Amino acid sequence: MNEHSPTVDRIAMSTPRRTITSVLTGALTIALVVLLPRAVGTSWSTVGTLLGHLSLPAIVLLAAVWIAGLWSHSFVLAASLPGLTKRRGLTLSLTGSAVANVLPLGGAAGTGLNFAMTRRWGFGPAAFGGFLAVTTLINVLAKLGVVAVALALVPIANTATALPIGRTSLLLIPVLVALAAVAWFLASETAPVTAGRALGRLTRGRTRLERSLPALRTSVLGVFRRGWRPMTAGMLAYLLLQLALLWLCFQLLGTSLSLPVLITGLAVERLLTLIPITPGGAGVVEVGTVAALVAMGGDPAAVTAGMVLFRGFTYLLEIPVGGVTLALWLLANRKQAVAA
């Protein structure tokens, strides 16, 4: 009699679920992208005409700014894992993004890949855990920071639009609360214990969380003390280059948007990437950001073309470039990679 183990049964049951999730996620992404122009009152033919006016030097310029942004972010990654070079940090960024941008809920798969790569480079699980905590925290704080700046600029951006200033400004409250919670967690020694108890009651893992959160805080603070300067400079440079890339995408298409509107568009784009509905937020990010920019007075066709161009670099191009980077890494480390 051949009996299946519980693990095999769970895998067998989860495989159809993963397949269904992948199919539904793919269908949702395609539907959102296909319906994007219609959602804001334009068409793909009009958008394609605008994109067709781009010259090769313009594309090269956009690619240079995109690469400069990735290189700036590698400073953050290198400082988050002492001993990691910037070249390897860039490799982690590209390969992890390539996986995350393809698979449904691919962030976990990208993290697993990065863990295997850092193990190959001699870093232990504890070091990678601290690296993951620090980089996640910095990325979330950076996105919330951009949102806070954009919301603070709403009265300026609203001069030529119909945005409800009062209601929109209220959105600044949860952002500030989130930032204050992070500051409290890092500044107070009792905060991790209190948070661990509260979360433990909800997850029934009180003892483990009470011990792990203080250790996590200590690890994060240790990394911050050693590398806060390159982290801060790298993240600020990355965000400014992202803003420059967004501005160039519109400028090269003949559309001019004010700085407050551009910052608001970047804030919406950054915030929507936190929602893991589709791989890399594909479809969701484009529809939400374009709708926001059109609501602030942007031309539907020009805004759609500009956002498609921007996401072509920050999302789509990362897939083949990251895939090639991963292939080269696997070839260089094929024996160790197979063992891992």
Tab-separated table of C-alpha atoms in Angstrom:
chain	number	residue	atom	x	y	z
A	1	MET	CA	0.000	0.000	0.000
A	2	ASN	CA	1.506	3.328	-1.099
A	3	GLU	CA	0.619	6.150	1.279
A	4	HIS	CA	1.439	9.810	0.756
A	5	SER	CA	3.148	11.728	3.521
A	6	PRO	CA	1.470	14.909	4.836
A	7	THR	CA	4.181	16.982	3.191
A	8	VAL	CA	3.589	15.382	-0.202
A	9	ASP	CA	-0.161	15.858	0.193
A	10	ARG	CA	0.295	19.527	1.023
A	11	ILE	CA	2.536	20.023	-1.996
A	12	ALA	CA	0.047	18.226	-4.222
A	13	MET	CA	-2.770	20.397	-2.905
A	14	SER	CA	-0.787	23.626	-3.144
A	15	THR	CA	0.342	23.074	-6.749
A	16	PRO	CA	-3.157	23.620	-8.258
A	17	ARG	CA	-3.593	26.633	-6.022
A	18	ARG	CA	-0.324	28.126	-7.208
A	19	THR	CA	-1.321	27.434	-10.801
A	20	ILE	CA	-4.729	29.065	-10.349
A	21	THR	CA	-3.135	32.033	-8.578
A	22	SER	CA	-0.621	32.461	-11.381
A	23	VAL	CA	-3.303	32.294	-14.078
A	24	LEU	CA	-5.610	34.730	-12.287
A	25	THR	CA	-2.767	37.125	-11.527
A	26	GLY	CA	-1.573	37.017	-15.126
A	27	ALA	CA	-5.083	37.618	-16.433
A	28	LEU	CA	-5.571	40.544	-14.048
A	29	THR	CA	-2.258	42.097	-15.088
A	30	ILE	CA	-3.044	41.781	-18.798
A	31	ALA	CA	-6.554	43.172	-18.305
A	32	LEU	CA	-5.297	46.184	-16.353
A	33	VAL	CA	-2.596	46.961	-18.909
A	34	VAL	CA	-4.927	46.510	-21.892
A	35	LEU	CA	-7.637	48.679	-20.351
A	36	LEU	CA	-5.217	51.333	-19.064
A	37	PRO	CA	-5.758	53.916	-21.864
A	38	ARG	CA	-9.512	53.440	-21.880
A	39	ALA	CA	-9.645	53.977	-18.114
A	40	VAL	CA	-8.395	57.563	-18.568
A	41	GLY	CA	-10.059	58.361	-21.883
A	42	THR	CA	-7.439	57.640	-24.539
A	43	SER	CA	-6.326	54.740	-26.764
A	44	TRP	CA	-3.244	52.596	-27.324
A	45	SER	CA	-2.892	53.916	-30.882
A	46	THR	CA	-2.543	57.482	-29.581
A	47	VAL	CA	-0.127	56.364	-26.885
A	48	GLY	CA	1.876	54.370	-29.431
A	49	THR	CA	2.140	57.386	-31.719
A	50	LEU	CA	3.642	59.452	-28.910
A	51	LEU	CA	6.096	56.715	-27.965
A	52	GLY	CA	7.086	56.309	-31.603
A	53	HIS	CA	8.533	59.835	-31.627
A	54	LEU	CA	11.304	58.848	-29.205
A	55	SER	CA	14.783	58.945	-30.689
A	56	LEU	CA	17.634	56.560	-29.954
A	57	PRO	CA	19.661	59.219	-28.053
A	58	ALA	CA	16.612	59.859	-25.868
A	59	ILE	CA	16.330	56.169	-25.010
A	60	VAL	CA	20.061	56.003	-24.251
A	61	LEU	CA	19.701	58.996	-21.925
A	62	LEU	CA	16.816	57.369	-20.078
A	63	ALA	CA	18.794	54.130	-19.775
A	64	ALA	CA	21.768	56.025	-18.329
A	65	VAL	CA	19.609	57.674	-15.659
A	66	TRP	CA	17.990	54.315	-14.856
A	67	ILE	CA	21.375	52.598	-14.443
A	68	ALA	CA	22.651	55.501	-12.313
A	69	GLY	CA	19.640	55.036	-10.024
A	70	LEU	CA	20.336	51.317	-9.613
A	71	TRP	CA	23.985	52.028	-8.882
A	72	SER	CA	22.981	54.569	-6.224
A	73	HIS	CA	20.726	51.978	-4.601
A	74	SER	CA	23.642	49.517	-4.498
A	75	PHE	CA	25.258	51.825	-1.898
A	76	VAL	CA	22.268	51.177	0.349
A	77	LEU	CA	22.530	47.422	-0.117
A	78	ALA	CA	26.295	47.344	0.429
A	79	ALA	CA	26.009	49.362	3.648
A	80	SER	CA	23.181	47.099	4.883
A	81	LEU	CA	25.394	43.995	4.729
A	82	PRO	CA	28.949	44.794	5.876
A	83	GLY	CA	31.414	43.123	3.538
A	84	LEU	CA	29.104	43.202	0.524
A	85	THR	CA	30.545	45.038	-2.475
A	86	LYS	CA	28.504	47.469	-4.511
A	87	ARG	CA	28.826	45.237	-7.586
A	88	ARG	CA	27.344	42.318	-5.683
A	89	GLY	CA	24.703	44.623	-4.239
A	90	LEU	CA	23.715	45.578	-7.774
A	91	THR	CA	23.609	41.874	-8.667
A	92	LEU	CA	21.251	41.177	-5.760
A	93	SER	CA	19.036	44.082	-6.779
A	94	LEU	CA	18.742	43.051	-10.425
A	95	THR	CA	18.266	39.315	-9.890
A	96	GLY	CA	15.798	39.737	-7.023
A	97	SER	CA	13.753	42.262	-9.001
A	98	ALA	CA	13.714	40.030	-12.083
A	99	VAL	CA	12.175	37.177	-10.090
A	100	ALA	CA	9.778	39.425	-8.175
A	101	ASN	CA	8.591	41.098	-11.393
A	102	VAL	CA	7.706	37.781	-13.045
A	103	LEU	CA	6.185	35.557	-10.355
A	104	PRO	CA	2.945	36.173	-8.431
A	105	LEU	CA	3.966	37.184	-4.908
A	106	GLY	CA	7.492	36.908	-6.275
A	107	GLY	CA	9.036	38.962	-3.503
A	108	ALA	CA	9.521	35.830	-1.400
A	109	ALA	CA	11.119	33.975	-4.305
A	110	GLY	CA	13.440	36.908	-4.969
A	111	THR	CA	14.407	36.963	-1.298
A	112	GLY	CA	15.136	33.231	-1.380
A	113	LEU	CA	17.347	33.689	-4.422
A	114	ASN	CA	19.250	36.535	-2.758
A	115	PHE	CA	19.705	34.388	0.356
A	116	ALA	CA	21.265	31.601	-1.712
A	117	MET	CA	23.572	34.078	-3.415
A	118	THR	CA	24.758	35.650	-0.162
A	119	ARG	CA	25.397	32.194	1.301
A	120	ARG	CA	27.586	31.481	-1.702
A	121	TRP	CA	29.526	34.665	-0.921
A	122	GLY	CA	30.138	33.558	2.664
A	123	PHE	CA	27.417	35.430	4.579
A	124	GLY	CA	25.479	33.537	7.241
A	125	PRO	CA	21.711	33.430	7.832
A	126	ALA	CA	21.924	35.920	10.712
A	127	ALA	CA	23.770	38.451	8.573
A	128	PHE	CA	21.244	38.051	5.764
A	129	GLY	CA	18.355	38.394	8.227
A	130	GLY	CA	19.723	41.723	9.405
A	131	PHE	CA	20.320	42.789	5.817
A	132	LEU	CA	16.752	41.907	4.876
A	133	ALA	CA	15.306	43.774	7.866
A	134	VAL	CA	17.367	46.899	7.227
A	135	THR	CA	16.761	47.096	3.476
A	136	THR	CA	13.028	46.443	3.870
A	137	LEU	CA	12.782	49.126	6.536
A	138	ILE	CA	14.741	51.659	4.479
A	139	ASN	CA	12.688	51.008	1.341
A	140	VAL	CA	9.383	51.353	3.196
A	141	LEU	CA	10.557	54.508	4.979
A	142	ALA	CA	11.731	55.991	1.676
A	143	LYS	CA	8.375	55.332	0.039
A	144	LEU	CA	6.469	56.757	2.987
A	145	GLY	CA	8.800	59.751	2.954
A	146	VAL	CA	8.006	60.475	-0.685
A	147	VAL	CA	4.298	60.158	0.092
A	148	ALA	CA	4.661	62.572	3.023
A	149	VAL	CA	6.442	65.142	0.829
A	150	ALA	CA	3.810	64.781	-1.888
A	151	LEU	CA	0.938	65.231	0.569
A	152	ALA	CA	2.639	68.283	2.044
A	153	LEU	CA	2.824	69.762	-1.476
A	154	VAL	CA	-0.849	69.097	-2.252
A	155	PRO	CA	-1.893	72.737	-1.676
A	156	ILE	CA	0.712	73.841	-4.238
A	157	ALA	CA	-0.135	71.139	-6.737
A	158	ASN	CA	-3.839	71.872	-6.314
A	159	THR	CA	-3.676	75.396	-7.769
A	160	ALA	CA	-4.749	74.260	-11.221
A	161	THR	CA	-6.685	71.120	-10.325
A	162	ALA	CA	-9.781	70.021	-8.498
A	163	LEU	CA	-8.100	67.900	-5.835
A	164	PRO	CA	-9.865	68.087	-2.442
A	165	ILE	CA	-7.123	69.667	-0.308
A	166	GLY	CA	-8.780	68.959	3.038
A	167	ARG	CA	-9.499	65.302	2.374
A	168	THR	CA	-6.154	64.661	0.721
A	169	SER	CA	-4.243	66.267	3.578
A	170	LEU	CA	-5.917	63.851	5.978
A	171	LEU	CA	-3.968	61.056	4.260
A	172	LEU	CA	-0.824	62.546	5.761
A	173	ILE	CA	-1.942	61.419	9.231
A	174	PRO	CA	-1.521	57.625	8.763
A	175	VAL	CA	1.802	58.203	6.988
A	176	LEU	CA	3.101	60.264	9.910
A	177	VAL	CA	1.759	57.677	12.365
A	178	ALA	CA	3.631	54.911	10.521
A	179	LEU	CA	6.851	56.934	10.523
A	180	ALA	CA	6.417	57.721	14.223
A	181	ALA	CA	5.857	54.022	15.001
A	182	VAL	CA	9.119	53.098	13.290
A	183	ALA	CA	10.974	55.854	15.159
A	184	TRP	CA	9.475	54.652	18.457
A	185	PHE	CA	10.458	51.049	17.742
A	186	LEU	CA	14.077	52.017	17.072
A	187	ALA	CA	14.477	54.683	19.766
A	188	SER	CA	12.905	52.902	22.741
A	189	GLU	CA	14.365	49.755	24.322
A	190	THR	CA	10.960	48.755	25.644
A	191	ALA	CA	9.195	49.238	22.317
A	192	PRO	CA	10.199	45.841	20.813
A	193	VAL	CA	9.042	44.038	23.969
A	194	THR	CA	5.716	45.883	23.973
A	195	ALA	CA	5.254	45.268	20.243
A	196	GLY	CA	6.225	41.627	20.688
A	197	ARG	CA	3.621	41.119	23.378
A	198	ALA	CA	0.908	42.814	21.323
A	199	LEU	CA	1.744	40.870	18.174
A	200	GLY	CA	2.219	37.687	20.159
A	201	ARG	CA	-1.344	37.829	21.435
A	202	LEU	CA	-2.547	38.067	17.859
A	203	THR	CA	-0.266	35.386	16.427
A	204	ARG	CA	-0.048	33.111	19.488
A	205	GLY	CA	3.740	33.375	19.413
A	206	ARG	CA	4.236	35.749	22.323
A	207	THR	CA	7.451	34.293	23.799
A	208	ARG	CA	9.238	34.027	20.479
A	209	LEU	CA	8.325	37.549	19.391
A	210	GLU	CA	9.306	39.062	22.720
A	211	ARG	CA	12.776	37.612	22.224
A	212	SER	CA	13.207	38.103	18.492
A	213	LEU	CA	12.038	41.714	18.149
A	214	PRO	CA	14.562	43.172	20.654
A	215	ALA	CA	17.315	41.198	18.912
A	216	LEU	CA	16.096	42.496	15.558
A	217	ARG	CA	16.142	46.074	16.869
A	218	THR	CA	19.697	45.653	18.137
A	219	SER	CA	20.825	44.227	14.799
A	220	VAL	CA	19.147	46.988	12.808
A	221	LEU	CA	20.580	49.736	15.001
A	222	GLY	CA	24.044	48.230	14.713
A	223	VAL	CA	23.871	48.276	10.928
A	224	PHE	CA	22.456	51.814	10.926
A	225	ARG	CA	25.227	53.139	13.176
A	226	ARG	CA	27.899	51.768	10.865
A	227	GLY	CA	26.371	52.661	7.540
A	228	TRP	CA	23.748	55.387	7.912
A	229	ARG	CA	25.743	57.867	5.812
A	230	PRO	CA	26.016	55.758	2.619
A	231	MET	CA	22.482	54.452	3.192
A	232	THR	CA	21.039	57.949	3.419
A	233	ALA	CA	23.073	59.331	0.526
A	234	GLY	CA	22.372	56.303	-1.651
A	235	MET	CA	18.618	56.326	-1.030
A	236	LEU	CA	18.302	60.081	-1.550
A	237	ALA	CA	20.281	59.829	-4.798
A	238	TYR	CA	18.132	56.899	-5.906
A	239	LEU	CA	14.860	58.764	-5.267
A	240	LEU	CA	16.131	61.926	-6.984
A	241	LEU	CA	17.218	59.889	-10.008
A	242	GLN	CA	13.820	58.171	-10.083
A	243	LEU	CA	12.207	61.597	-10.086
A	244	ALA	CA	14.600	62.731	-12.826
A	245	LEU	CA	13.751	59.644	-14.873
A	246	LEU	CA	10.026	60.342	-14.515
A	247	TRP	CA	10.557	63.984	-15.499
A	248	LEU	CA	12.619	63.011	-18.545
A	249	CYS	CA	9.984	60.488	-19.667
A	250	PHE	CA	7.442	63.287	-19.889
A	251	GLN	CA	9.828	65.931	-21.217
A	252	LEU	CA	11.058	63.730	-24.061
A	253	LEU	CA	7.437	63.087	-25.039
A	254	GLY	CA	6.730	66.821	-25.119
A	255	THR	CA	4.760	67.004	-21.871
A	256	SER	CA	5.619	69.341	-19.030
A	257	LEU	CA	4.354	68.689	-15.506
A	258	SER	CA	5.097	70.830	-12.465
A	259	LEU	CA	7.447	69.551	-9.779
A	260	PRO	CA	4.685	69.063	-7.147
A	261	VAL	CA	2.653	67.036	-9.653
A	262	LEU	CA	5.688	64.913	-10.566
A	263	ILE	CA	6.456	64.247	-6.900
A	264	THR	CA	2.829	63.283	-6.334
A	265	GLY	CA	2.972	60.905	-9.292
A	266	LEU	CA	6.168	59.326	-7.968
A	267	ALA	CA	4.601	59.015	-4.507
A	268	VAL	CA	1.549	57.221	-5.898
A	269	GLU	CA	3.797	54.930	-7.952
A	270	ARG	CA	6.018	54.139	-4.941
A	271	LEU	CA	3.024	53.528	-2.680
A	272	LEU	CA	1.262	51.210	-5.130
A	273	THR	CA	4.379	49.032	-5.466
A	274	LEU	CA	3.770	48.028	-1.840
A	275	ILE	CA	0.532	46.288	-2.869
A	276	PRO	CA	1.478	42.717	-3.948
A	277	ILE	CA	-1.594	42.011	-6.073
A	278	THR	CA	0.335	41.461	-9.297
A	279	PRO	CA	4.055	40.794	-9.933
A	280	GLY	CA	5.887	44.054	-9.330
A	281	GLY	CA	2.521	45.815	-9.142
A	282	ALA	CA	2.178	45.551	-12.935
A	283	GLY	CA	-1.096	47.035	-14.123
A	284	VAL	CA	-2.091	48.291	-10.684
A	285	VAL	CA	0.766	50.815	-10.530
A	286	GLU	CA	0.201	52.096	-14.057
A	287	VAL	CA	-3.566	52.514	-13.730
A	288	GLY	CA	-3.367	54.160	-10.302
A	289	THR	CA	-0.543	56.549	-11.158
A	290	VAL	CA	-1.971	57.575	-14.518
A	291	ALA	CA	-5.393	58.178	-12.952
A	292	ALA	CA	-3.803	60.380	-10.275
A	293	LEU	CA	-1.813	62.440	-12.804
A	294	VAL	CA	-4.830	62.877	-15.064
A	295	ALA	CA	-6.868	64.012	-12.042
A	296	MET	CA	-4.229	66.694	-11.474
A	297	GLY	CA	-4.665	68.080	-14.977
A	298	GLY	CA	-2.380	65.885	-17.077
A	299	ASP	CA	-3.280	65.027	-20.672
A	300	PRO	CA	-4.529	61.394	-20.691
A	301	ALA	CA	-2.565	60.261	-23.756
A	302	ALA	CA	0.673	62.018	-22.767
A	303	VAL	CA	0.476	60.884	-19.141
A	304	THR	CA	-0.218	57.292	-20.167
A	305	ALA	CA	2.675	57.285	-22.627
A	306	GLY	CA	5.027	58.811	-20.064
A	307	MET	CA	4.102	56.305	-17.367
A	308	VAL	CA	4.395	53.358	-19.769
A	309	LEU	CA	7.865	54.600	-20.700
A	310	PHE	CA	8.841	55.066	-17.046
A	311	ARG	CA	7.624	51.607	-16.053
A	312	GLY	CA	9.316	50.170	-19.100
A	313	PHE	CA	12.612	50.992	-17.415
A	314	THR	CA	11.770	50.581	-13.723
A	315	TYR	CA	9.785	47.336	-14.145
A	316	LEU	CA	9.950	45.696	-17.557
A	317	LEU	CA	13.638	46.178	-18.359
A	318	GLU	CA	14.639	44.741	-14.997
A	319	ILE	CA	13.343	41.326	-16.092
A	320	PRO	CA	15.715	40.613	-19.025
A	321	VAL	CA	18.651	42.478	-17.464
A	322	GLY	CA	18.180	40.659	-14.163
A	323	GLY	CA	17.685	37.362	-15.981
A	324	VAL	CA	20.955	37.754	-17.869
A	325	THR	CA	22.714	38.748	-14.629
A	326	LEU	CA	21.365	35.643	-12.906
A	327	ALA	CA	22.410	33.418	-15.813
A	328	LEU	CA	25.945	34.807	-15.702
A	329	TRP	CA	26.099	34.291	-11.949
A	330	LEU	CA	24.885	30.702	-12.284
A	331	LEU	CA	27.454	29.979	-14.965
A	332	ALA	CA	30.227	31.384	-12.824
A	333	ASN	CA	29.061	29.436	-9.775
A	334	ARG	CA	27.343	26.445	-11.356
A	335	LYS	CA	28.826	23.776	-9.083
A	336	GLN	CA	28.163	25.683	-5.879
A	337	ALA	CA	24.773	26.853	-7.165
A	338	VAL	CA	23.659	23.294	-7.929
A	339	ALA	CA	24.728	22.219	-4.445
A	340	ALA	CA	22.801	25.117	-2.907
